[in-house]
Coordinates of C-alpha atoms in Angstrom, one line a residue:
M11 CA -51.6 50.2 35.1
F12 CA -48.4 48.6 36.3
N13 CA -45.6 51.1 34.9
G14 CA -43.0 51.3 37.2
S15 CA -43.6 47.8 38.7
D16 CA -40.5 46.2 37.5
S17 CA -39.4 44.6 40.9
L18 CA -42.8 43.5 41.7
E19 CA -42.8 39.8 42.6
V20 CA -45.9 38.9 44.0
L21 CA -49.5 40.2 42.4
I22 CA -52.7 39.3 44.1
M23 CA -55.8 40.0 42.2
S24 CA -58.2 37.3 43.7
S25 CA -61.8 37.5 44.7
N26 CA -62.5 40.5 42.2
F27 CA -64.9 40.6 39.3
L28 CA -62.1 40.4 36.4
R29 CA -63.5 38.9 33.2
Y30 CA -60.2 39.0 31.6
V31 CA -56.5 38.6 32.7
P32 CA -54.9 42.3 32.7
R33 CA -52.5 42.7 29.7
S34 CA -49.0 44.3 30.3
L35 CA -48.4 42.2 33.6
P36 CA -44.9 43.0 35.1
S37 CA -42.3 40.6 33.9
S38 CA -40.6 40.1 37.3
I39 CA -43.6 38.6 39.1
Y40 CA -43.2 34.9 40.2
R41 CA -46.4 34.4 41.6
L42 CA -49.9 35.7 40.2
H43 CA -53.5 35.0 41.9
L44 CA -56.2 35.3 39.9
K45 CA -58.4 32.9 41.9
S46 CA -62.1 33.5 42.5
N47 CA -62.9 36.1 39.6
K48 CA -65.1 35.7 36.5
L49 CA -62.6 34.6 33.9
E50 CA -63.9 32.6 31.1
K51 CA -61.1 33.1 28.4
I52 CA -57.3 33.1 28.5
P53 CA -56.1 34.4 25.1
S54 CA -52.8 33.4 23.7
G55 CA -50.0 35.9 24.5
V56 CA -51.4 37.5 27.6
F57 CA -48.7 35.6 29.6
D58 CA -45.9 35.7 27.2
T59 CA -43.6 38.1 29.3
L60 CA -43.9 36.4 32.4
T61 CA -40.8 34.4 32.0
Q62 CA -40.2 34.3 35.6
L63 CA -43.4 33.1 36.8
R64 CA -43.4 30.0 38.9
E65 CA -46.9 30.0 40.6
L66 CA -50.1 30.8 38.8
Y67 CA -53.5 30.5 40.7
L68 CA -56.6 30.3 38.2
Q69 CA -59.0 28.4 40.5
N70 CA -62.6 29.2 41.0
N71 CA -63.2 30.9 37.7
L72 CA -65.4 30.1 34.5
L73 CA -62.6 28.9 32.4
S74 CA -63.5 26.2 29.9
N75 CA -61.4 24.4 27.3
E76 CA -63.0 26.7 24.8
G77 CA -61.6 29.7 26.3
M78 CA -58.0 28.6 26.6
E79 CA -55.7 28.2 23.4
N80 CA -52.9 25.5 22.8
E81 CA -50.5 28.5 23.4
T82 CA -51.9 30.2 26.4
F83 CA -49.3 28.9 28.7
S84 CA -46.4 28.1 26.3
Q85 CA -44.2 30.8 26.9
L86 CA -44.4 30.0 30.8
T87 CA -41.1 28.4 30.9
S88 CA -40.5 28.6 34.6
L89 CA -43.8 27.8 35.9
E90 CA -44.0 24.8 38.4
Y91 CA -47.2 25.3 40.2
L92 CA -50.7 25.7 38.3
D93 CA -54.0 25.6 39.8
L94 CA -57.1 25.1 37.4
S95 CA -59.4 23.8 39.8
N96 CA -63.0 24.3 40.2
N97 CA -63.5 25.6 36.7
N98 CA -65.5 24.3 33.5
L99 CA -62.8 22.4 31.9
S100 CA -64.4 19.0 30.2
V101 CA -60.8 17.7 29.1
V102 CA -57.3 18.0 30.5
P103 CA -55.9 20.9 28.4
Q104 CA -53.2 20.8 25.7
G105 CA -50.1 23.0 25.8
L106 CA -49.7 22.8 29.4
P107 CA -46.1 24.1 30.7
R108 CA -43.2 21.6 30.5
G109 CA -42.0 22.3 33.8
L110 CA -44.9 21.8 35.8
I111 CA -44.6 20.0 39.1
L112 CA -47.9 20.3 40.7
L113 CA -51.3 20.5 38.6
H114 CA -54.5 21.1 40.2
L115 CA -57.5 19.9 38.0
E116 CA -60.0 18.9 40.6
R117 CA -63.6 20.0 40.7
N118 CA -63.9 20.5 37.1
S119 CA -66.1 18.3 34.5
I120 CA -63.3 16.6 32.9
R121 CA -64.5 13.4 31.1
S122 CA -61.4 12.5 29.4
I123 CA -57.4 12.7 29.2
P124 CA -56.2 12.7 25.7
G125 CA -53.0 10.7 24.9
D126 CA -50.8 14.0 24.3
A127 CA -52.0 16.4 27.1
L128 CA -49.7 15.4 29.7
T129 CA -46.7 13.7 28.1
A130 CA -44.6 16.9 27.7
C131 CA -44.8 17.5 31.6
R132 CA -41.8 15.5 32.5
N133 CA -41.2 17.1 35.8
L134 CA -44.8 16.6 36.8
E135 CA -44.7 15.2 40.3
Y136 CA -48.4 15.7 41.6
L137 CA -51.6 15.5 39.6
L138 CA -54.9 15.9 41.4
L139 CA -57.7 14.8 39.2
H140 CA -60.4 14.2 41.9
N141 CA -64.0 15.3 41.7
N142 CA -64.4 15.0 38.1
Q143 CA -66.3 12.8 35.7
L144 CA -63.7 10.5 34.2
H145 CA -64.6 6.9 33.1
S146 CA -61.8 4.4 32.7
H147 CA -62.4 4.2 28.9
S148 CA -62.0 7.9 28.5
I149 CA -58.5 7.9 29.8
H150 CA -56.0 7.2 26.8
H151 CA -53.6 4.5 27.2
A152 CA -50.6 6.7 26.7
A153 CA -52.0 9.6 29.2
F154 CA -49.3 9.1 31.5
K155 CA -46.6 7.9 29.1
G156 CA -43.1 9.2 30.1
L157 CA -44.1 11.0 33.3
K158 CA -41.4 9.3 35.5
K159 CA -41.4 11.5 38.2
L160 CA -45.4 11.4 38.8
H161 CA -45.7 10.0 42.4
T162 CA -48.9 11.3 43.6
L163 CA -52.1 10.7 41.7
H164 CA -55.7 11.7 43.1
M165 CA -58.6 10.3 40.9
Y166 CA -61.3 9.8 43.5
N167 CA -64.9 11.0 43.2
N168 CA -64.9 10.3 39.5
Q169 CA -66.8 7.5 37.7
L170 CA -64.2 5.1 37.1
E171 CA -65.5 1.4 36.6
R172 CA -62.1 -0.3 36.9
V173 CA -58.5 0.6 37.6
P174 CA -57.1 2.7 34.7
R175 CA -55.0 1.3 32.5
A176 CA -51.5 2.4 32.0
L177 CA -51.1 4.3 35.4
P178 CA -47.8 6.0 36.1
R179 CA -45.3 3.2 36.9
R180 CA -43.5 5.2 39.3
A181 CA -46.5 6.3 41.4
K182 CA -46.2 6.0 45.2
T183 CA -49.8 7.3 46.1
L184 CA -52.9 6.4 44.2
M185 CA -56.2 7.6 45.5
L186 CA -58.9 5.6 43.7
L187 CA -61.8 6.0 46.3
H188 CA -65.5 7.0 45.7
N189 CA -65.5 5.4 42.4
T190 CA -67.5 2.6 40.9
I191 CA -64.7 0.0 40.5
N192 CA -66.1 -3.3 41.0
V193 CA -63.4 -5.5 39.6
I194 CA -59.8 -5.7 40.2
E195 CA -58.2 -8.4 37.9
R196 CA -55.0 -10.2 38.4
N197 CA -52.6 -7.9 36.5
D198 CA -54.5 -4.6 36.7
L199 CA -51.7 -3.1 39.4
V200 CA -48.9 -5.3 38.0
F201 CA -46.6 -2.3 37.0
L202 CA -47.2 -0.3 39.8
Y203 CA -43.9 -1.4 41.6
T204 CA -43.3 1.6 43.6
L205 CA -46.7 2.2 45.0
T206 CA -46.6 2.9 48.9
E207 CA -50.5 4.1 49.4
L208 CA -53.4 2.7 47.7
N209 CA -57.0 3.7 48.6
L210 CA -59.8 1.6 46.9
S211 CA -62.3 2.6 49.6
Y212 CA -66.1 2.9 48.6
N213 CA -66.1 1.3 45.7
R214 CA -68.1 -1.8 44.5
L215 CA -65.9 -4.5 45.1
T216 CA -66.9 -7.8 45.9
S217 CA -64.7 -10.9 47.2
P218 CA -65.0 -13.0 44.0
K219 CA -64.2 -9.9 42.0
L220 CA -61.0 -9.1 43.7
H221 CA -58.4 -11.3 42.3
R222 CA -56.3 -13.3 44.9
E223 CA -53.0 -12.3 43.2
A224 CA -54.0 -8.7 42.3
F225 CA -51.4 -7.1 44.8
R226 CA -48.4 -9.4 44.2
K227 CA -46.2 -7.1 42.8
L228 CA -47.2 -4.1 45.2
R229 CA -43.8 -5.0 47.5
L230 CA -43.6 -1.9 48.8
L231 CA -47.0 -1.0 49.7
V232 CA -47.4 0.5 53.2
T233 CA -51.0 1.6 53.5
L234 CA -54.3 -0.2 52.0
D235 CA -57.7 1.0 52.3
L236 CA -60.5 -1.3 51.0
S237 CA -63.1 0.2 53.3
G238 CA -66.8 0.7 52.2
N239 CA -66.9 -2.2 49.5
A240 CA -68.8 -5.5 49.7
L241 CA -66.1 -7.8 50.6
H242 CA -67.2 -11.0 52.4
F243 CA -63.8 -12.3 53.6
L244 CA -60.4 -10.5 54.1
P245 CA -58.5 -11.0 51.0
L246 CA -55.8 -13.7 50.5
G247 CA -52.7 -12.6 49.0
L248 CA -52.1 -9.2 50.7
P249 CA -48.6 -7.6 50.5
R250 CA -46.5 -8.3 53.6
S251 CA -45.0 -4.8 53.5
L252 CA -48.2 -3.6 54.9
Q253 CA -48.2 -1.3 58.0
V254 CA -51.6 -0.1 57.7
L255 CA -54.7 -2.0 56.4
R256 CA -58.3 -0.6 56.5
V257 CA -61.2 -3.0 55.6
K258 CA -64.1 -1.3 57.7
D259 CA -67.6 -0.9 56.4
N260 CA -67.8 -4.1 54.4
Q261 CA -69.5 -7.4 54.8
L262 CA -66.6 -9.4 56.2
N263 CA -67.8 -12.6 57.9
S264 CA -64.5 -14.4 57.7
I265 CA -60.7 -13.8 58.1
P266 CA -59.5 -17.2 56.1
E267 CA -56.8 -19.5 57.3
G268 CA -53.3 -17.6 56.3
A269 CA -54.8 -14.2 55.5
L270 CA -52.4 -12.4 57.8
Q271 CA -49.7 -14.8 57.5
G272 CA -46.3 -13.1 57.3
M273 CA -47.2 -9.6 57.8
A274 CA -44.6 -8.8 60.4
K275 CA -44.7 -5.1 59.9
L276 CA -48.5 -4.6 60.3
R277 CA -49.1 -2.1 62.9
D278 CA -52.5 -0.8 62.5
I279 CA -55.4 -2.7 61.2
N280 CA -59.1 -1.5 61.0
L281 CA -61.9 -4.2 60.4
S282 CA -64.8 -2.3 62.3
H283 CA -68.5 -2.3 61.3
N284 CA -68.4 -5.7 59.9
Q285 CA -69.8 -9.2 60.7
L286 CA -67.1 -10.8 62.4
R287 CA -67.5 -13.6 64.9
L288 CA -64.7 -15.2 67.0
N289 CA -65.1 -18.6 65.0
S290 CA -64.8 -16.9 61.8
I291 CA -61.3 -15.9 62.4
Y292 CA -58.8 -18.4 62.3
Q293 CA -56.8 -19.3 65.5
G294 CA -53.7 -17.5 66.0
A295 CA -54.5 -14.8 63.5
W296 CA -53.5 -12.0 65.6
M297 CA -50.4 -13.6 67.3
E298 CA -48.8 -13.6 63.8
L299 CA -48.8 -9.8 63.9
S300 CA -45.8 -9.2 66.1
A301 CA -45.7 -5.4 65.3
L302 CA -49.4 -4.8 65.8
T303 CA -50.2 -1.8 68.0
T304 CA -53.8 -0.8 67.0
L305 CA -56.5 -3.4 66.3
D306 CA -60.1 -2.2 65.5
L307 CA -62.7 -5.0 65.9
S308 CA -65.7 -2.5 66.9
S309 CA -69.2 -3.0 65.6
N310 CA -68.6 -6.6 64.7
Q311 CA -70.4 -9.8 66.7
L312 CA -67.7 -10.8 68.8
S313 CA -69.0 -12.5 71.8
H314 CA -65.7 -12.6 73.8
I315 CA -62.4 -10.7 74.0
P316 CA -59.9 -12.6 71.3
S317 CA -57.5 -14.8 73.4
D318 CA -54.4 -14.7 71.0
L319 CA -53.9 -11.0 70.9
P320 CA -50.0 -10.0 70.3
E321 CA -47.7 -8.8 72.9
S322 CA -47.1 -5.5 70.9
L323 CA -50.9 -4.4 71.2
E324 CA -51.3 -1.0 72.5
Y325 CA -54.9 0.0 71.4
L326 CA -57.9 -2.4 71.3
Y327 CA -61.3 -1.4 70.0
L328 CA -64.2 -3.7 70.8
Q329 CA -67.0 -1.5 71.1
S330 CA -70.3 -2.3 69.8
N331 CA -70.1 -6.2 70.0
H332 CA -71.9 -8.7 72.0
I333 CA -69.1 -9.2 74.6
S334 CA -70.6 -10.2 78.4
T335 CA -67.6 -11.0 80.1
V336 CA -63.9 -9.8 80.8
P337 CA -62.1 -12.9 82.3
A338 CA -59.1 -12.3 84.7
T339 CA -56.7 -13.7 82.1
A340 CA -58.1 -11.5 79.1
F341 CA -55.0 -9.1 79.1
E342 CA -52.6 -11.5 80.3
G343 CA -50.6 -11.3 76.9
T344 CA -50.7 -7.5 76.2
P345 CA -48.4 -5.9 78.8
N346 CA -48.1 -2.8 76.6
I347 CA -51.6 -2.1 76.4
K348 CA -52.5 1.8 76.6
G349 CA -56.4 1.9 75.7
I350 CA -59.0 -0.8 75.7
F351 CA -62.4 0.3 74.5
L352 CA -65.5 -1.8 75.5
R353 CA -68.2 0.4 75.5
F354 CA -71.7 -0.6 74.2
N355 CA -71.3 -4.3 74.9
H356 CA -73.4 -6.7 77.3
L357 CA -71.1 -6.1 80.1
L358 CA -72.6 -5.9 83.8
A359 CA -70.5 -5.1 86.7
H360 CA -69.9 -8.5 88.2
S361 CA -68.8 -10.0 84.8
V362 CA -65.6 -7.7 84.6
K363 CA -62.9 -8.7 86.7
E364 CA -60.7 -5.9 88.1
S365 CA -57.8 -8.3 88.3
S366 CA -58.1 -8.2 84.5
F367 CA -56.3 -4.8 84.5
K368 CA -54.2 -4.6 87.5
H369 CA -50.9 -5.8 85.8
L370 CA -51.5 -3.4 82.9
T371 CA -49.2 -0.5 83.9
N372 CA -49.3 1.3 80.8
L373 CA -53.0 1.7 80.7
Q374 CA -54.3 5.1 80.1
V375 CA -57.7 4.7 78.9
L376 CA -60.4 2.0 80.0
D377 CA -63.7 2.7 78.4
I378 CA -66.5 0.3 79.5
G379 CA -69.3 2.5 79.0
H380 CA -71.9 2.8 81.9
S381 CA -70.5 0.1 83.8
S382 CA -69.7 1.1 87.5
H383 CA -66.1 0.0 88.7
S384 CA -63.5 1.3 90.4
N385 CA -60.3 2.4 89.0
P386 CA -58.0 -0.5 89.0
S387 CA -54.8 1.0 87.6
G388 CA -54.9 4.6 87.4
A389 CA -56.6 4.5 83.9
S390 CA -59.4 7.1 83.3
F391 CA -63.0 6.0 82.6
R392 CA -64.4 7.6 79.7
R393 CA -68.2 8.1 80.2
E394 CA -69.1 10.6 77.3
E395 CA -71.1 9.9 74.6
E396 CA -68.8 8.4 71.6
E397 CA -68.7 10.7 68.7
D398 CA -69.8 9.4 65.3
E399 CA -66.7 8.2 63.5
E400 CA -66.1 10.5 60.4
M401 CA -64.9 9.0 57.0
E402 CA -61.5 10.1 56.3
I403 CA -61.0 11.2 53.2
M404 CA -57.1 10.8 52.2
E405 CA -56.5 14.1 50.5
E406 CA -53.1 15.3 51.5
E407 CA -53.6 19.3 50.9
V408 CA -50.8 20.5 49.1
G409 CA -50.1 24.1 50.4
E410 CA -50.9 26.9 48.5
G411 CA -47.6 27.4 46.8
F412 CA -44.0 26.4 47.2
A413 CA -41.6 27.9 49.6
S414 CA -40.3 31.0 48.1

């Protein structure tokens, strides 16, 4: 079939009805596309001549663990990219190529990770295991042992009841959202020294089950997402390295004294869709955040505009609260502000002082909903309906293939 194709480098046979991998593939190819076929089995030996192959796409087939032998990929010594997503795998396969850098295993029915399935993949950097059926106890304590280059691990949309033990110690990005994690103990994250992004949103965490020292070793953490849990107060002991903090869609009714102390790098905090009142936020909380540019307190129970806003603030989201007045001094301390969002409050025309905005020379957007005002500083008044906020799934798409 491929006679005379010794110079072929890229072979695309996707979206056909192939039930088996063609034999005698040209040894010169470095990229092979077999996705979206009807493949159920890949016998050992079928790839043995493909010593130059760097990228192999097998997603959207019918492959199972029984349909692949331990030696199926053993001769693919140059393989760096393997996509087995959206198949019928129940276990992380054995015999994976040692040179893999990126491994797609998402959207299978994977229930367990054996202790020796990945340990030979010493060059692995990206491991995508989201949308499977993993439980915490089904991940072997040595599953990630020796994977010193593994920096991105996606395990969201599984059935994890707690943070898995023995996570890769060099991880930088850890996605655990949309599981059933209901507790984080003191030492669950203690070895993740290099972590910069941690997403624990949409689990079942409550304030009593989130240890106040759980984050103490995460001194490089930049982004933390705790949205969509059942926290009643902002956790204490948050890393001072944080730049982005998201705790929206919880049951927050308190920001306790010192919760934001020392967080001089924090520039974006989202506390929307909670139950916060002004008297439940300790005095001076926002002034401590000297780098803060975005503060989202929308959909809470605030009766006034906070009086201790930091000078660095650029965007303030206060829509859907109980605010009934905007005093002349409301924004005296925020000369750099660019956007103020006050839609869906209890504001009337006479309760908003136009002098509140005249000194705000950087103001670009002033959204006060259906109130009738003149334009005090060249800011545009948005009157269109607010769009429903979409839940952001932080899946970084790793492009199909590497640069050739």
